[in-house]
XYZ file of C-alpha atoms in Angstrom:
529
model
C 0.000 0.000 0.000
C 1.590 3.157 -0.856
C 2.133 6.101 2.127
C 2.434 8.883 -0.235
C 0.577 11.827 0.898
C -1.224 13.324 -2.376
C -2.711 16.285 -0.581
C -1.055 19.693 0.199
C -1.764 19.696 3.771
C 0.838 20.949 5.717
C -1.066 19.134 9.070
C -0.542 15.855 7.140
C -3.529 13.186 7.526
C -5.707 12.661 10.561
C -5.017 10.232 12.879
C -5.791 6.419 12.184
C -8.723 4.982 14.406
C -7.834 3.245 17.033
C -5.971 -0.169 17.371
C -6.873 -3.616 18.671
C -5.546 -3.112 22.509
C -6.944 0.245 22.673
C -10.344 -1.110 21.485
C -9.827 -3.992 24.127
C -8.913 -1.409 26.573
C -11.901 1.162 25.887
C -14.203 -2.185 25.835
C -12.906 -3.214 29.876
C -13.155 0.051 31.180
C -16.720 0.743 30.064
C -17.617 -2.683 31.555
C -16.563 -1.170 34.855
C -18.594 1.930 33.968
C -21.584 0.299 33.068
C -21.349 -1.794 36.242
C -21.652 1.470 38.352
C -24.173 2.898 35.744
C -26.482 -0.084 36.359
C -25.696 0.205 40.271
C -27.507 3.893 39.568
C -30.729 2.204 38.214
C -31.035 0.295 41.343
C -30.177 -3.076 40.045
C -29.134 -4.864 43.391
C -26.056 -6.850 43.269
C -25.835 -9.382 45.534
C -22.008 -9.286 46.858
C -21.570 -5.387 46.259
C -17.835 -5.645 47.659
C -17.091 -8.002 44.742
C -18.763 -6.189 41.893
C -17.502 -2.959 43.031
C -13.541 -4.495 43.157
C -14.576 -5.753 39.573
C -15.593 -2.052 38.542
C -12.802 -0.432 39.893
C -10.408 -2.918 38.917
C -11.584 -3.144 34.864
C -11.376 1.264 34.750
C -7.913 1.116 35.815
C -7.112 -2.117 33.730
C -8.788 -0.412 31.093
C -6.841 2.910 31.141
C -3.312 0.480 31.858
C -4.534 -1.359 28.659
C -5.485 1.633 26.053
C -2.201 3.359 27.542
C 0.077 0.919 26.165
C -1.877 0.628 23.114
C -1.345 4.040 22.507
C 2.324 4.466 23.000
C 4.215 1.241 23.691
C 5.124 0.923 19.948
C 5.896 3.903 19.168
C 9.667 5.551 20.870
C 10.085 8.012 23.851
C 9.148 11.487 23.370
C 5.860 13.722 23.910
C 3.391 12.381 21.526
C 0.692 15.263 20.901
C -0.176 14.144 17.246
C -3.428 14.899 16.131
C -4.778 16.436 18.858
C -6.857 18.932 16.900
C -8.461 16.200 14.775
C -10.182 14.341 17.107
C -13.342 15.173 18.251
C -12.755 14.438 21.799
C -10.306 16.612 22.128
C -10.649 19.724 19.797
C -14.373 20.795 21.195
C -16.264 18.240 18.599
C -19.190 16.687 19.797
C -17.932 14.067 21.377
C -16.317 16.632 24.034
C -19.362 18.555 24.325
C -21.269 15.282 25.403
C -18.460 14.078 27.679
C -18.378 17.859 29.433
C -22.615 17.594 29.568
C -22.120 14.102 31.248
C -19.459 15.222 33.785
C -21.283 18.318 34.263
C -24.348 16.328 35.123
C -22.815 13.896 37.267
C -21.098 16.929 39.301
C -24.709 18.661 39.610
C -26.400 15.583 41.150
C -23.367 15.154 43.668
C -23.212 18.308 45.161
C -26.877 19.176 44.427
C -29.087 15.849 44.175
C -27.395 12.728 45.874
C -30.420 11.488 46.593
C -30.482 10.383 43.107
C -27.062 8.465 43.379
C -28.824 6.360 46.518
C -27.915 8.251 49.607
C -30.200 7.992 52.553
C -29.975 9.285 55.838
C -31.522 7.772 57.873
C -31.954 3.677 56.534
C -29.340 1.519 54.152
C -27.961 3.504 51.257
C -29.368 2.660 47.393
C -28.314 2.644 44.271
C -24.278 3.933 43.595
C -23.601 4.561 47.324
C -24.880 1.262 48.244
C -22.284 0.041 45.807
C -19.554 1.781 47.215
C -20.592 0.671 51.400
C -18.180 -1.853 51.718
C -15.075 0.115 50.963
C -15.837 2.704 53.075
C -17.117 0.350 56.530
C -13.589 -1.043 55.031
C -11.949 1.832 55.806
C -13.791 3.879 58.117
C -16.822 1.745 59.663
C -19.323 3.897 58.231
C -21.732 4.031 55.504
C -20.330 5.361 51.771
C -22.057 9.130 51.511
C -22.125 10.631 47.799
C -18.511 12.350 48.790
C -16.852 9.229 49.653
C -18.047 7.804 46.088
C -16.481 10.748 44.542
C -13.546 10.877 46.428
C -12.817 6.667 45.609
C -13.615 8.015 41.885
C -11.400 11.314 42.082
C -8.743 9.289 43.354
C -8.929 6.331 40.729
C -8.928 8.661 38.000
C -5.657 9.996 39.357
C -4.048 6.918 39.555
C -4.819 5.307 36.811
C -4.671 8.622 34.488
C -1.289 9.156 36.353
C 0.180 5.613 34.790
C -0.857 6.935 31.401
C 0.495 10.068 31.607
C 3.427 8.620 33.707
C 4.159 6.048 30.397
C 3.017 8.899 27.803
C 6.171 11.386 29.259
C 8.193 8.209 30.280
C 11.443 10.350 28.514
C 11.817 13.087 31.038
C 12.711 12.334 34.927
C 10.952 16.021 35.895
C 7.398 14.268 34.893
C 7.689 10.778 36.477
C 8.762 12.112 39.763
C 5.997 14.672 40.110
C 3.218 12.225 38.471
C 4.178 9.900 41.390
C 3.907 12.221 43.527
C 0.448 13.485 43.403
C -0.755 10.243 43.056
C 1.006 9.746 46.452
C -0.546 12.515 48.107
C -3.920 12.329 46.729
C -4.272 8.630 47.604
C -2.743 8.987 51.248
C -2.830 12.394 52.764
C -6.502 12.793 50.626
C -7.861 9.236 50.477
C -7.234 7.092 52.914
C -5.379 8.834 55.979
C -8.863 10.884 56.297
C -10.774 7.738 56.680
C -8.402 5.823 58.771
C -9.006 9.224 60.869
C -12.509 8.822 60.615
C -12.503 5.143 62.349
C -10.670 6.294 65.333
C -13.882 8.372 66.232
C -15.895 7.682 69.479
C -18.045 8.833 71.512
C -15.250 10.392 73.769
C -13.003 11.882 70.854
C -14.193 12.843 67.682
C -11.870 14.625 64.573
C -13.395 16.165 61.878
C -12.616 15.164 58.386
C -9.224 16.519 57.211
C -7.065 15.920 54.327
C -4.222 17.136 55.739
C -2.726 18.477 52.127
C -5.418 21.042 51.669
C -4.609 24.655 52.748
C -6.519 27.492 53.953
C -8.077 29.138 51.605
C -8.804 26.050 49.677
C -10.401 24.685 52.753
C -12.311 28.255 53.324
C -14.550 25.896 55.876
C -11.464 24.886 58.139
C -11.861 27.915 60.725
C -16.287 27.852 61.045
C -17.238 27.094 64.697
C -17.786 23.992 64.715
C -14.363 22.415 63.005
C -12.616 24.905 65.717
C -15.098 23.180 68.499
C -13.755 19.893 66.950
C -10.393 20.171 67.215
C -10.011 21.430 70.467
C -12.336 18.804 71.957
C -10.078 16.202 70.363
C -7.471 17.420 72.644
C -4.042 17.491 71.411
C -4.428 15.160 68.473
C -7.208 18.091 66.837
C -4.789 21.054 68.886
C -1.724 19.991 66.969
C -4.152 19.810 63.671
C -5.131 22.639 63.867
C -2.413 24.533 64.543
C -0.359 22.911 61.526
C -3.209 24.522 59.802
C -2.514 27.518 60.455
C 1.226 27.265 60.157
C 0.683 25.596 56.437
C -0.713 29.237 55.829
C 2.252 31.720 57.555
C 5.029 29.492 57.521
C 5.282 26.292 55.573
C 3.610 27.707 52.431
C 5.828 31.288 52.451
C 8.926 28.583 52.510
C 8.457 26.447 50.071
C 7.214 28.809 47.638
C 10.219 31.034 48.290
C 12.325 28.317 47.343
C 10.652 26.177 44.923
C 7.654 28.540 43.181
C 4.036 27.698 43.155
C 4.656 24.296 41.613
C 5.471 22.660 44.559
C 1.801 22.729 45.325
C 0.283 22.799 42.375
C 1.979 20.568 40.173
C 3.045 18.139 43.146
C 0.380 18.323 45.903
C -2.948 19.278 45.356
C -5.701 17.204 44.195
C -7.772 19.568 41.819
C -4.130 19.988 40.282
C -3.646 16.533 40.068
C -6.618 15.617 38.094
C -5.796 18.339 35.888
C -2.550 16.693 35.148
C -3.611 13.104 34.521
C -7.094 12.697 33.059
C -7.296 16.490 31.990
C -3.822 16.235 30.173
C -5.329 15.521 26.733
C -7.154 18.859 26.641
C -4.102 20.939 27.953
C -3.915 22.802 24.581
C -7.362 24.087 24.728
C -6.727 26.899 27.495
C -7.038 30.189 26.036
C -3.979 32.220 24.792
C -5.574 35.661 23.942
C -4.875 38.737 25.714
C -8.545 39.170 27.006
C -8.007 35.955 28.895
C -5.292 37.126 30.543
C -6.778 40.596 31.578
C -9.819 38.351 33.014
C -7.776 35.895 35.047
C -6.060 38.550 36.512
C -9.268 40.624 37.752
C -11.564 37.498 38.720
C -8.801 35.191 40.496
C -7.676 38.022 42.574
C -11.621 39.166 43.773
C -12.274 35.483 44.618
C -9.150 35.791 47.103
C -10.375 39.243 48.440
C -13.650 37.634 48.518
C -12.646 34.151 50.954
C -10.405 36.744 53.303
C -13.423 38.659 53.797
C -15.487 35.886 54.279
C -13.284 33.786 56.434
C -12.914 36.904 58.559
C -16.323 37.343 58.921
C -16.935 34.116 59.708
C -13.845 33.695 62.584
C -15.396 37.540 63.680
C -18.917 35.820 64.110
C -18.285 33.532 66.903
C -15.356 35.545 69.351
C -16.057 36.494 72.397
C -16.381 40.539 73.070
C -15.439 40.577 77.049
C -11.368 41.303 76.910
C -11.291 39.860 80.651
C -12.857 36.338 78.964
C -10.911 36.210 75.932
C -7.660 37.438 75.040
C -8.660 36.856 70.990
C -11.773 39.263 71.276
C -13.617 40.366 67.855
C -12.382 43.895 68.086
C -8.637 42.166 68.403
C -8.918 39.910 65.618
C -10.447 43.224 63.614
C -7.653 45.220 64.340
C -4.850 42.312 63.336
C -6.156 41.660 60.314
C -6.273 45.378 59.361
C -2.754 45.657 61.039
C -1.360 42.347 59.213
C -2.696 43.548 55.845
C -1.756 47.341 55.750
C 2.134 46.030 57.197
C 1.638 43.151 53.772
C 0.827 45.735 51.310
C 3.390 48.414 52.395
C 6.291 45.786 52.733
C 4.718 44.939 49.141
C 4.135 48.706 47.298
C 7.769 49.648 48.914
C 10.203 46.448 48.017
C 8.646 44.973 45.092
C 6.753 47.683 43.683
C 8.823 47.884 40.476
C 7.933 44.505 39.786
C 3.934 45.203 39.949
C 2.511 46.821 36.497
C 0.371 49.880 36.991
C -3.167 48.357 36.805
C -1.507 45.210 39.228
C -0.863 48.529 41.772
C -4.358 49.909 41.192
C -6.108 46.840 41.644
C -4.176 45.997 44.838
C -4.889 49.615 46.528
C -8.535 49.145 45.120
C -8.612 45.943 47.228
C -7.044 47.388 50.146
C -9.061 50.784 50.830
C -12.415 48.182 50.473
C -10.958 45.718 52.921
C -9.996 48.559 55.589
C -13.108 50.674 54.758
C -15.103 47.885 55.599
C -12.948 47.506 59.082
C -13.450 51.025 59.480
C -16.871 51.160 58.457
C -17.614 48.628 61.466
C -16.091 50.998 64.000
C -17.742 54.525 62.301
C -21.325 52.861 62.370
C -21.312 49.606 64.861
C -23.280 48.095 62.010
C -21.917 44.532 60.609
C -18.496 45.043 59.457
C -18.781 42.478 56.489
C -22.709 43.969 55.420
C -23.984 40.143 55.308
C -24.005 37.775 57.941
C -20.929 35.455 58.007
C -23.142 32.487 56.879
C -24.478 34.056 54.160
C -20.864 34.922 52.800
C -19.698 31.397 53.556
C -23.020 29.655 51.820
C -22.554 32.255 49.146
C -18.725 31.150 48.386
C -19.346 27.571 48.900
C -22.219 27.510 46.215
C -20.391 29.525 43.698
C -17.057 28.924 44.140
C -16.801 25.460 45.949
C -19.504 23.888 44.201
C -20.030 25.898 40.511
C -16.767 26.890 39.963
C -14.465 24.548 40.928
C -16.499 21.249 40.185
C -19.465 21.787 37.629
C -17.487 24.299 35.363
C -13.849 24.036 35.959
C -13.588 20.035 36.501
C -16.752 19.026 33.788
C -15.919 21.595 31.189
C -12.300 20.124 30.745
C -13.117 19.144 26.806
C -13.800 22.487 26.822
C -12.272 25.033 28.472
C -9.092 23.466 28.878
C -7.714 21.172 32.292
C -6.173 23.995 34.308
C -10.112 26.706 33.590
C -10.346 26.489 38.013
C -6.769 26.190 39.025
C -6.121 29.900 36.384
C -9.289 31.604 37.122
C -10.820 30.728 40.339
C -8.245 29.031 42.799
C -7.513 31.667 45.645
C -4.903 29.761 46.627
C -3.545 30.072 43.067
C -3.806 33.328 43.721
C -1.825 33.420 46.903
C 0.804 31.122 45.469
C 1.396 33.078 42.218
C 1.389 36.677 44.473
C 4.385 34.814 46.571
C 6.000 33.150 43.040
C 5.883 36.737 41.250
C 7.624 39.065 43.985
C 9.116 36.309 46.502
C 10.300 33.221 45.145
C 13.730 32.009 43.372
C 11.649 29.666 40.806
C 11.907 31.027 37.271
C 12.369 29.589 33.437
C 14.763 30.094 31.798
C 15.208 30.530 28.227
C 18.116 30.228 25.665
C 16.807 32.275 22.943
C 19.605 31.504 20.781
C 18.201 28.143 20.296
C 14.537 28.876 19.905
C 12.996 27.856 16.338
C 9.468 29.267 17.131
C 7.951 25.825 16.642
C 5.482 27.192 19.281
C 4.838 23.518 20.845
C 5.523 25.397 24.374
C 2.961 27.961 23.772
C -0.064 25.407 22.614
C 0.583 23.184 25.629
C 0.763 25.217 27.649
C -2.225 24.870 30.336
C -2.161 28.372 31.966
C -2.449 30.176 28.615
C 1.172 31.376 28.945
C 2.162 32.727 25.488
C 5.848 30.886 26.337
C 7.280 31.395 22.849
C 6.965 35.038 22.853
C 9.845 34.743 25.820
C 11.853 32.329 24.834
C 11.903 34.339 21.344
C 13.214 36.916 23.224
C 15.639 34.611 25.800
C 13.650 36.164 28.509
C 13.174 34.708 32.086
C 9.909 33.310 32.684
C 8.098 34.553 36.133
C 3.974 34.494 36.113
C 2.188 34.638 38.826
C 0.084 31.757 36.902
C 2.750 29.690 36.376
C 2.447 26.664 37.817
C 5.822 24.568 37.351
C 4.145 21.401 35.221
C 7.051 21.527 32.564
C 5.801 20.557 29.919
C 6.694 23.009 28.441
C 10.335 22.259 28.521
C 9.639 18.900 27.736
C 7.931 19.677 24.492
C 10.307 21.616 23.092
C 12.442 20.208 20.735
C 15.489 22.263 21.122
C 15.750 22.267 25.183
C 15.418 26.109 24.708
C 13.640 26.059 28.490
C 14.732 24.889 31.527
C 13.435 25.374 35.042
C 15.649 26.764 37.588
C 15.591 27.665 41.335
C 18.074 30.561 41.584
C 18.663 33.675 43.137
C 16.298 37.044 43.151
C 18.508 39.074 41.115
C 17.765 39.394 37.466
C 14.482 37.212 37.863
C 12.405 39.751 36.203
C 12.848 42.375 33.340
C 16.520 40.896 33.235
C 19.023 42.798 30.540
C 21.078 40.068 30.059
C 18.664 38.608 27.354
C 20.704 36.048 25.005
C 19.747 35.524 21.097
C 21.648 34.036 18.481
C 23.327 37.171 17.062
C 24.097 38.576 20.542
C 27.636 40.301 19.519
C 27.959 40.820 23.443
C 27.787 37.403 23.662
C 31.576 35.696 24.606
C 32.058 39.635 26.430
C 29.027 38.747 28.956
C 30.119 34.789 29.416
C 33.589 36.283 30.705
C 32.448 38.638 32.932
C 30.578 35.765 34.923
């Protein structure tokens, strides 16, 4: 059979269908799809422990199985090919249905689980009766509709994590931080929690922690009754909580000094982790354009100022007011947030102000004055500081951000939107993380100009819509506050034009010494190092 192309397509042909093992591969894991599906109609298995090992056992053979289909003949290297000719992943209808179904299925967890079988008060039905013996496994108690999705969150890492572990098998930077959030998520978010959860009595009670996420990804960790929880767990729920806090104003600060952003996003957290293994196939579809950018920048910072005002309020609602009671009273707590803020944005407008652009330092005083005005407006009028009520806020941000946001739109919309939609857009810790990477941290890429062909591979792949190219064109360091450290795109780039580096402050940003292939300065610079 001849393999001449005949046509003048510079794309060359779409890709063939696919093989035998990825056929046998697609055909196992929906058997362990429909097996759940079925549960979901109420069709009563009679050893549920068995047919829901079987399940979960055929989706991950069946992912192992399409995975080596796909790239154990073919040799090492990032294998992208046709990406914009199949439907699934270039917004055809196939990826409109999948992003309707996972849409769907997100809207009856977090709005209907009646509907997946969850009962109060009698035996769980339907999908959660499916899932009951793993979690009186782990825990002793019944499955709830968050336990289902956390076994399925968690499975989809893991088994999306082999693929993508095999798919970038070539560079060492990938396989070590694929294996590690499939570490964390599976202990520190899977199964330490429910091992916590079994050591419950009557006497001693924790509330359920993954221990990886951080304030204010956990914007529910500091309500009344988690507080009430930990300290009546004595030293066990003391010593929680206080690493809590510490992840915030210490351990976070350090790491992200020294290693950037990515050492929680691309290593640790679980909504990044997903967005690494099963949402790596739609990584290309983020959006490059400038409007984008000006959008991220103005909606992921007012979610932040939004969860600092709420968690305030919220922390404000239940102190004491008697100073000879408490020595945290609400008008103390009032007065060190304003005090810890103001001293954050002066230390910020005086050292790193040069590194803020002019509508970065008019959005962070706009921020400020309504954050203090508010403060002050509580002392000039006695009336609620925060206008709402502190529940209101918190139901507010949990229904918009915790439940529309982060899982309906920026989790089901992956064919669409692109796998990273939540983590660039809504994610205050994002936000936190890139404010620390932008003015605090050594982290950087760097870029040999010199060497660039402006294939543009870094550019398309790029999840957070960073228009890499345009720097590496330029041999320009790399520092966005959106970054977050995934590397790929150093390891698509055919020339090993980028590199990531943990080095010192100086030069990070705006940096003269920018290297291109006709630099006549070139040898003169190299000798003065």
């Amino acid at each position: 059979m001849s393999t001449i192309q005949r046509d003048m397509s510079l794309t060359g042909q779409p890709p063939k269908s696919i093989n035998t093992t990825q056929k046998t591969g697609t055909l196992i894991g929906m058997f362990g799809l429909i097996i759940i599906t079925l549960a979901g109609f109420n069709i009563n298995f009679p050893d549920k422990g068995l047919w829901l090992t079987i399940s979960l056992i055929a989706i991950l053979s069946g992912i192992i199985i399409f995975t080596l289909g796909a790239y154990s003949s073919k040799m090492e290297g990032i294998k992208n090919d046709g990406v914009w000719f199949k439907s699934i992943t270039s917004r055809g209808y196939l990826a409109w249905l999948l992003g309707i179904a996972l849409t769907g299925f997100y809207v009856i967890l977090y709005f209907f689980p009646q509907y997946l079988g969850l009962v109060k008060e009698g035996e769980n039905t339907g999908i959660i009766a499916l899932f009951d013996p793993l979690s009186k496994l782990l825990s002793g108690n019944p499955a709830s509709q968050w336990f289902v999705y956390g076994t399925l969150y968690t499975i989809a890492i893991f088994a999306f994590g082999i693929k993508f572990f095999y798919k970038y098998r070539h560079n060492t930077y990938e396989k070590i931080r694929t294996v590690s959030v499939m570490f964390f998520q599976t202990s520190f978010a899977f199964l330490i929690p429910e091992f916590m959860s079994r050591l419950n009595s009557d006497s001693f009670s924790l509330p359920y922690y993954d221990l990886k996420n951080i304030w204010p990804l956990n914007y529910y960790n500091f309500e009344q009754y988690r507080v009430d929880s930990f300290i009546s767990a004595g030293d066990i729920g003391l010593g929680l909580l206080l690493f809590g806090i510490a992840s915030i104003f210490i351990i976070t600060p350090i790491l992200t000094y020294k290693y950037g952003k990515r050492w929680y996003c691309s290593w640790v957290c679980g909504c990044g982790g997903l967005a690494e293994t099963a949402g790596d196939p739609f990584r290309h579809l983020s959006d490059k354009r400038m409007v984008a950018w000006k959008i991220e920048r103005w909606v992921i910072h007012s979610v932040l100022v939004f969860v600092v005002v709420m968690t305030t309020a919220v922390i404000h609602s239940y102190l004491g007011e008697d100073a000879s009671k408490y020595w945290l009273t609400k008008d103390t707590f009032l007065i060190g947030v304003a005090v810890f803020l103001t001293l954050l944005f002066l230390g910020i407008w005086i050292f790193k102000r040069e590194e803020l652009a002019k509508d970065a330092r008019l959005g962070a005083i706009g921020y400020f004055v309504i954050v203090i005005a508010l403060i002050g407006m509580h002392y000039a009028t006695g009336k609620n500081v925060f206008l709402f009520e502190a529940e209101t806020l918190r139901q507010t941000y949990g229904f918009l951000l915790g439940a529309i946001f982060s899982g309906v739109i920026g989790t089901g919309f992956y064919p669409i939107f692109g796998n990273r939609v939540w983590c660039r857009m809504g994610c205050p810790m994002a936000a936190i993380l890139g404010m620390q990477q932008r003015l605090f941290s050594k982290f950087r890429i760097t870029t040999n100009g010199g060497q660039c062909i402006s294939c543009g591979n870094c550019s398309t792949y790029c999840e957070m819509g960073i228009d890499v190219r345009a720097y590496a064109q330029k041999g320009e360091n790399i520092v966005r506050s959106s970054c977050v450290g995934c590397g790929i795109c150093s390891a698509v780039c055919p020339r090993g034009v980028l590199k990531l580096e943990n080095g010192p402050l100086e030069g990070r940003i705006d940096s003269n010494e920018i290297l291109l292939g006709n630099d006549v300065d070139l040898m003169k610079l190299i000798n003065n190092k």
